XYZ file of C-alpha atoms in Angstrom:
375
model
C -3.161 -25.397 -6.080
C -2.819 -25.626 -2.624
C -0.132 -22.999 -0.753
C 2.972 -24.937 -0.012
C 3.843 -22.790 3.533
C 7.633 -24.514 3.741
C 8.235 -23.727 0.141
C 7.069 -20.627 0.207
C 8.725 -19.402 3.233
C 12.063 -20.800 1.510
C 11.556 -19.074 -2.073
C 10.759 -15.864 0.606
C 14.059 -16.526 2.467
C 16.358 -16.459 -0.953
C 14.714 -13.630 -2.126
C 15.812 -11.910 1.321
C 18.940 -13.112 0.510
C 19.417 -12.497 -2.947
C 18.514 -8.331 -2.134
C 21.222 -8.481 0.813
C 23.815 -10.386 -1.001
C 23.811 -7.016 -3.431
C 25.488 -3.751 -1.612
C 24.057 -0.137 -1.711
C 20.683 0.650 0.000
C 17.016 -1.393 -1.162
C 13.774 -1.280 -0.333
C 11.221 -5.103 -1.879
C 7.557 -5.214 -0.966
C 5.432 -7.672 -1.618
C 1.943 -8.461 -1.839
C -0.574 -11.002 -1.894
C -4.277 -10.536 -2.745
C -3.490 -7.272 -1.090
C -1.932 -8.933 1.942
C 2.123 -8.020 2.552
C 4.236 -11.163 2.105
C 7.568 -9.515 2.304
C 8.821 -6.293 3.265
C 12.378 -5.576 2.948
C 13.888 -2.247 3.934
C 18.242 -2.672 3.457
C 20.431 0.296 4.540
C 17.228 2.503 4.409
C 14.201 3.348 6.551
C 10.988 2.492 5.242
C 9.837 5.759 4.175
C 13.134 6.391 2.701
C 12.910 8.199 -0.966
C 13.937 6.535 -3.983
C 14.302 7.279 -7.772
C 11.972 5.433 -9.703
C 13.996 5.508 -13.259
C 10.797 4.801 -15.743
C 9.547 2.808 -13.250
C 7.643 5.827 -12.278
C 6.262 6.713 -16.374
C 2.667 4.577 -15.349
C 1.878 7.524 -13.086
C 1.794 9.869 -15.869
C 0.386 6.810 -18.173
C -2.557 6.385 -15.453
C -3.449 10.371 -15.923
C -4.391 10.224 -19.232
C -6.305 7.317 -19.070
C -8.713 9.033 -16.292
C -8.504 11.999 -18.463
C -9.944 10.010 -21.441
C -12.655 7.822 -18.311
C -13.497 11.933 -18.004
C -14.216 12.122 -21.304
C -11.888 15.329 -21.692
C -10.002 13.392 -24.451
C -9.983 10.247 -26.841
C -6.722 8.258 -26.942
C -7.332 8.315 -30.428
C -7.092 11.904 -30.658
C -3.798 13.610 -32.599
C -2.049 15.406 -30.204
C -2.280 18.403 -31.835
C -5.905 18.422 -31.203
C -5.512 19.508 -27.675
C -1.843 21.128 -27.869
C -1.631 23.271 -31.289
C 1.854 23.247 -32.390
C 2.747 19.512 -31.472
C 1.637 19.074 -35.588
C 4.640 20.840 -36.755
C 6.942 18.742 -38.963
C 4.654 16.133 -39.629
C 3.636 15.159 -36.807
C -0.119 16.010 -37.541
C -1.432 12.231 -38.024
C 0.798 11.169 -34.121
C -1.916 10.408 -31.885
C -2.056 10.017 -27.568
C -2.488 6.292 -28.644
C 0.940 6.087 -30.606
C 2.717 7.856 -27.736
C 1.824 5.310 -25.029
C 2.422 2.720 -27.302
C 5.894 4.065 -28.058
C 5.109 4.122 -31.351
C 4.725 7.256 -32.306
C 8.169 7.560 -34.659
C 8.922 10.686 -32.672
C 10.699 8.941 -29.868
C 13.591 11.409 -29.222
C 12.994 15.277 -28.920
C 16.045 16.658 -30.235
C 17.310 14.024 -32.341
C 19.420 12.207 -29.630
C 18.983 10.801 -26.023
C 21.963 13.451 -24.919
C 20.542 16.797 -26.018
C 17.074 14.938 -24.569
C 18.786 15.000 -21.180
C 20.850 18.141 -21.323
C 17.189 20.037 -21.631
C 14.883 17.699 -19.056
C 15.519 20.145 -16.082
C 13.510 22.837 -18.611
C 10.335 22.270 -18.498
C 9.538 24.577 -21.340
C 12.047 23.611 -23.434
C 11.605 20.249 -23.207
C 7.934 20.776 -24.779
C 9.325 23.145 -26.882
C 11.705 20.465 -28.278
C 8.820 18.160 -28.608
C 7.108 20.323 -30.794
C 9.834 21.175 -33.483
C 10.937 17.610 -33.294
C 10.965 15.609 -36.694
C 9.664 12.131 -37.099
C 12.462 9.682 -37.680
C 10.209 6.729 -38.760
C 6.476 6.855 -40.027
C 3.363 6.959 -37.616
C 2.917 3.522 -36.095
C 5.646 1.584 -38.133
C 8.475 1.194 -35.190
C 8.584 0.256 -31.407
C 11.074 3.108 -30.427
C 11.213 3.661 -26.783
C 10.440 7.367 -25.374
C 13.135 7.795 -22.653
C 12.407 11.288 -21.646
C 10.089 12.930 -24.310
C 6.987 10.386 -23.039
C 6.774 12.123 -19.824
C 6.711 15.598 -21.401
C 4.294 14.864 -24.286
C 1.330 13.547 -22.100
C 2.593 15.486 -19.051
C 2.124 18.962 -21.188
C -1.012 17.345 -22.681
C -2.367 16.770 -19.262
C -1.864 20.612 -18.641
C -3.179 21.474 -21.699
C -6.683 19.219 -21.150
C -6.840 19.990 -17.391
C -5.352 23.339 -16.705
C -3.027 22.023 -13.732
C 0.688 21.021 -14.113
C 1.292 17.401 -14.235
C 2.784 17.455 -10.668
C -0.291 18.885 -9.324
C -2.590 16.742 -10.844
C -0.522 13.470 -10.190
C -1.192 14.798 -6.405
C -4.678 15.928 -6.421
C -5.984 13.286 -8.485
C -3.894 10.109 -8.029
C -1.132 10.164 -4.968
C -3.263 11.881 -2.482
C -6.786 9.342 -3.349
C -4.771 6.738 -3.503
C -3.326 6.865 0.163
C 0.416 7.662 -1.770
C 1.630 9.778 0.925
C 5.226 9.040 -0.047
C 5.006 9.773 -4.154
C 6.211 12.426 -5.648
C 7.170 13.913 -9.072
C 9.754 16.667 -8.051
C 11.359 16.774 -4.684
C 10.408 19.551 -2.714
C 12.911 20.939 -0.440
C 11.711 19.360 3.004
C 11.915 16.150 1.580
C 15.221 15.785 0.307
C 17.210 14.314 3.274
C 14.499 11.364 2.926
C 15.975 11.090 -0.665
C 17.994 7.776 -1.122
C 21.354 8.933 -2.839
C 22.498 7.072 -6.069
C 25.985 4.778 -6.102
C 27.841 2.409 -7.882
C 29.740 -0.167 -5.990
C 33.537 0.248 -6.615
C 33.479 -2.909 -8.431
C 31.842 -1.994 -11.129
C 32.861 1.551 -11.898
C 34.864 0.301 -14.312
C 31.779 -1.850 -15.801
C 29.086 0.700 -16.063
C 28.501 2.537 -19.129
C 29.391 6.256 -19.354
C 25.558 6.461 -20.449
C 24.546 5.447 -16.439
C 27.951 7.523 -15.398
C 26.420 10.392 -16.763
C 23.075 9.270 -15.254
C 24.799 9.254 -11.870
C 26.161 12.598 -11.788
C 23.246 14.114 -13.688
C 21.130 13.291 -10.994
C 23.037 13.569 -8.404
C 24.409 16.990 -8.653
C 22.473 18.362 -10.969
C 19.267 20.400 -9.938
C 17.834 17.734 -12.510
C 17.202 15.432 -8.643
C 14.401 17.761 -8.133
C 12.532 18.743 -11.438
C 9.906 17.314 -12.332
C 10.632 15.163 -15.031
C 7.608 12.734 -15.455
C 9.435 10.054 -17.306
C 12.403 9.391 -15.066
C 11.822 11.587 -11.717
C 9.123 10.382 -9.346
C 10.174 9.268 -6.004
C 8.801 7.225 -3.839
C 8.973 3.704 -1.278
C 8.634 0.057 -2.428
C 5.680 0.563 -0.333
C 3.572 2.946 -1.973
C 4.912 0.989 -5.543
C 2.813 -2.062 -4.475
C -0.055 -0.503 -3.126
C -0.499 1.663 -6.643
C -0.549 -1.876 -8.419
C -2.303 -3.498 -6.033
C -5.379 -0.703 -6.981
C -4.384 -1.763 -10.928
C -4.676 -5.304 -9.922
C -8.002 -4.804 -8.055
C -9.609 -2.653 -11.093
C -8.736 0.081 -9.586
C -9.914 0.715 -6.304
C -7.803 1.257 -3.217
C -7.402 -0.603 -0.676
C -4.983 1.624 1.196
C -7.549 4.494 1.592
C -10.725 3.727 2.996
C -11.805 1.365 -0.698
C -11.415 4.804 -2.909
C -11.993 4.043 -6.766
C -9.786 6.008 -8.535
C -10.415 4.730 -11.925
C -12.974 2.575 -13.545
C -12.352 -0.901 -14.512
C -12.784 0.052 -18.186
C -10.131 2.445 -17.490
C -7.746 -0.023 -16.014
C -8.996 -2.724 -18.590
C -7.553 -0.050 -21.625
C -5.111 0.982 -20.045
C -3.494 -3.184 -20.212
C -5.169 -4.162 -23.467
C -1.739 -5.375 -25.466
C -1.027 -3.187 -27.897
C -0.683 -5.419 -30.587
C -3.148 -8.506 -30.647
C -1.849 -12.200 -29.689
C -2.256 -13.075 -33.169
C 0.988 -10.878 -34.127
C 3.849 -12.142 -31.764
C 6.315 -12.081 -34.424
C 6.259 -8.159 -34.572
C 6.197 -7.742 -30.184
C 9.709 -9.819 -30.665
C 11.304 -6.801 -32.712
C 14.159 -5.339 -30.870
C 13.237 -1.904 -30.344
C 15.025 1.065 -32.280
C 15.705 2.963 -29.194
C 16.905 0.755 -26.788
C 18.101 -2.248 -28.741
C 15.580 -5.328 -27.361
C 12.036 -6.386 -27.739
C 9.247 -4.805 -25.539
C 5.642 -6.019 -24.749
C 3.517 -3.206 -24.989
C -0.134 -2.519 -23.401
C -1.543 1.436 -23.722
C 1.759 2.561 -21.625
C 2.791 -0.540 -19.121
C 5.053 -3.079 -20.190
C 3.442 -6.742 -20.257
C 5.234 -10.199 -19.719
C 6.115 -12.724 -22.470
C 4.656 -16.100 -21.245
C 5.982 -18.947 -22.698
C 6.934 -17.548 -26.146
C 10.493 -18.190 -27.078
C 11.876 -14.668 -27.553
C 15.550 -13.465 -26.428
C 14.834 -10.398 -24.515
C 14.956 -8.775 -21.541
C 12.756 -10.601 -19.116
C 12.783 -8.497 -16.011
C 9.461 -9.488 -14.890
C 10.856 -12.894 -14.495
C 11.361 -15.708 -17.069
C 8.293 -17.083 -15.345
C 6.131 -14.076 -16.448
C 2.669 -14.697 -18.153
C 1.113 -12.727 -20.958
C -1.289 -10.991 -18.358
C 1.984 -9.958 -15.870
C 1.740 -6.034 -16.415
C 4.091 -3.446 -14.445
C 7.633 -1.120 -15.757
C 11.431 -1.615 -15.349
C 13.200 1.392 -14.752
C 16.542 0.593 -16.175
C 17.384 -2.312 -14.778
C 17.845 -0.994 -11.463
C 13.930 -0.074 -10.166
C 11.143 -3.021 -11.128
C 7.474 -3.158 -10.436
C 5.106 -5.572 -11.556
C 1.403 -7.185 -10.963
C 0.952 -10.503 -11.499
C -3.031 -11.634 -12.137
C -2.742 -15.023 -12.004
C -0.642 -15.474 -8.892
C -2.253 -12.621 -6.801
C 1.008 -11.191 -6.694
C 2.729 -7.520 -6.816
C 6.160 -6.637 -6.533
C 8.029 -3.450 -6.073
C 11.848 -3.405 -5.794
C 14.049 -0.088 -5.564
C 17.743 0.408 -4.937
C 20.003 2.780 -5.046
C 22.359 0.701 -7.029
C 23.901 1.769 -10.537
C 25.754 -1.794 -11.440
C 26.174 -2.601 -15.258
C 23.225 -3.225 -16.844
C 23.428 -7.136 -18.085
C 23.804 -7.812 -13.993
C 21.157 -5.296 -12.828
C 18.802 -7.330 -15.453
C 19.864 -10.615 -13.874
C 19.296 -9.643 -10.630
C 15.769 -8.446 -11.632
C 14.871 -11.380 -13.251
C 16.342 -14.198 -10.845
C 14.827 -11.905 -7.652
C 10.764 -11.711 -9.651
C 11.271 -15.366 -10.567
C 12.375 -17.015 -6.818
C 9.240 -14.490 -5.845
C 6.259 -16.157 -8.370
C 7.863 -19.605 -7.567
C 6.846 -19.043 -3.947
C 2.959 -18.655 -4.894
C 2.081 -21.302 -7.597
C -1.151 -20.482 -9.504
């Protein structure tokens, strides 16, 4: 289909608009067969710092997949193959597999998201909690979101396989190849006044859950802002967002660094096969046990619905095929890669609003975007 330039430039324009209309600070890049369509930087500079949420977990997803290209693992292995211990309580049959599926029935370290949090700034007692935790629901049985414990399972595995901490290989191996100049999983101290702090509009202080209350504080005057907490704590610019799923989109090469490959295609193939086949859409549509709605899994990203009639969360846009591949992070962060339109999107802000507007936002915002490039 032919570009239509005067609707595009409109669907462009109300997406401008739509990302002003909102208060606190925001950063929206996007691309088009690697080209930059839109670049939005509100009440920030462009190289201004912002928390990722989960939007940052395919980072940590990404480094075990080019562990297993490396051949240093199988995704198939149990866990406790590579880090003995993990087995303890049961866990001996949970594989890598199961835990970037988020299906490993282990979703929750210590028994509750809380005690999960009140431990994340620990690195050792976070994996230390992951190993005495207790399966709540057999091996492969449940979707059951891993807030927190995800990042720490494969981030300790990574250590365990490769011998460097997860921050150091995320840099050496990914961020730094990649041309990611402004990622990072723990803030070091030089950095911080680049760091985008976290608000919530007086309007809806009243509207947000304690849950993203707690969030607030937590991270914003806790020494939990700069830990490295692979799950919820990278940093980084709309920017550098789109250009890391620009090199998923593209098979993963770069095109921000002199055509680097940083993984195979095979890699990047695996890494968005769904994780449940098209033949079983009844059991994608099952709200997850964790976080209360349905999920579209690959090997670690989250994939788009397409036309099948489910009531979920759709923050890649109702519009979203099956192929659409990228993470929310809460409802406030969004990134996604869209194959059939040539598309990526990255959105950050700074904004804690309640969650059911956050999601609408999201969705209305990725929507007026695909609706600018028809297939």
């Amino acid at each position: 289909m032919d570009l239509d330039v005067d609707a595009a430039a409109d669907a462009l324009s109300q997406a401008k608009e739509l990302v002003e209309a909102r208060s606190g600070a925001a950063q929206l890049c996007v691309l088009r067969h690697g080209e930059t369509v839109l670049e939005i930087s509100l009440r920030c500079e462009p190289d201004s710092l912002f928390l990722l949420w989960s939007t940052g977990k395919p980072f940590v997803t990404m480094a075990v997949h080019l562990l297993a290209e490396r051949g240093l693992l199988d995704l198939d292995d149990p866990i406790h193959r590579h880090w003995p211990g993990y087995e303890r309580h049961g866990k001996d049959a949970v594989t890598i597999r199961h835990v970037l599926r988020h299906r490993s029935g282990v979703p929750l370290s210590t028994g509750s998201v809380l005690r999960d949090a009140l431990t994340m700034s620990d690195w050792d007692r976070s994996v230390r909690a992951a190993e005495n935790a207790r399966p709540k629901w057999p091996v492969d049985q449940v979707n059951a979101y891993h807030i927190l414990s995800y990042g720490f399972i494969l981030g300790e595995l990574v250590r365990r396989v490769d011998g460097r901490p997860i921050e150091r290989f995320l840099r050496e191996e990914i961020f730094d190849p990649a041309g990611l100049r402004d990622t990072h999983l723990g803030l070091a101290p030089d950095l911080r006044p680049r760091r985008v702090k976290l608000q919530t509009p007086p309007r809806s202080v009243r509207r947000t859950s304690l849950a993203d209350r707690w969030k607030l504080a937590h991270f914003e005057r806790h020494a939990a802002a700069h830990q490295v907490i692979p799950a919820a704590n990278v940093h980084s610019t709309a920017r550098d967002i789109a250009s890391f799923y620009h090199l998923l989109l593209n098979e993963g090469e770069s095109s921000t660094n002199t055509s680097t490959r940083i993984f195979s295609p095979k890699t990047v193939a695996e890494a968005l096969r769904p994780s449940l086949p098209d033949s079983e859409p009844t059991a994608e549509a099952e709200p997850d046990r964790v976080i209360g709605h349905a999920v579209r899994w690959s090997q670690g990203l989250q994939l788009g619905w397409g036309a099948q009639p489910v009531t979920t969360s759709r923050p890649f846009g109702a519009t979203a095929g099956r192929d659409v591949f990228g993470h929310n992070g809460s409802n406030y962060c969004n990134a996604w890669a869209d194959p059939d339109h040539g598309l990526v999107f990255a959105y950050l802000t700074n904004l804690i609003d309640p969650r059911a507007e956050a999601l609408r936002a999201q969705t209305e915002l990725s929507d007026l975007i695909r609706s600018a490039f028809p297939t």
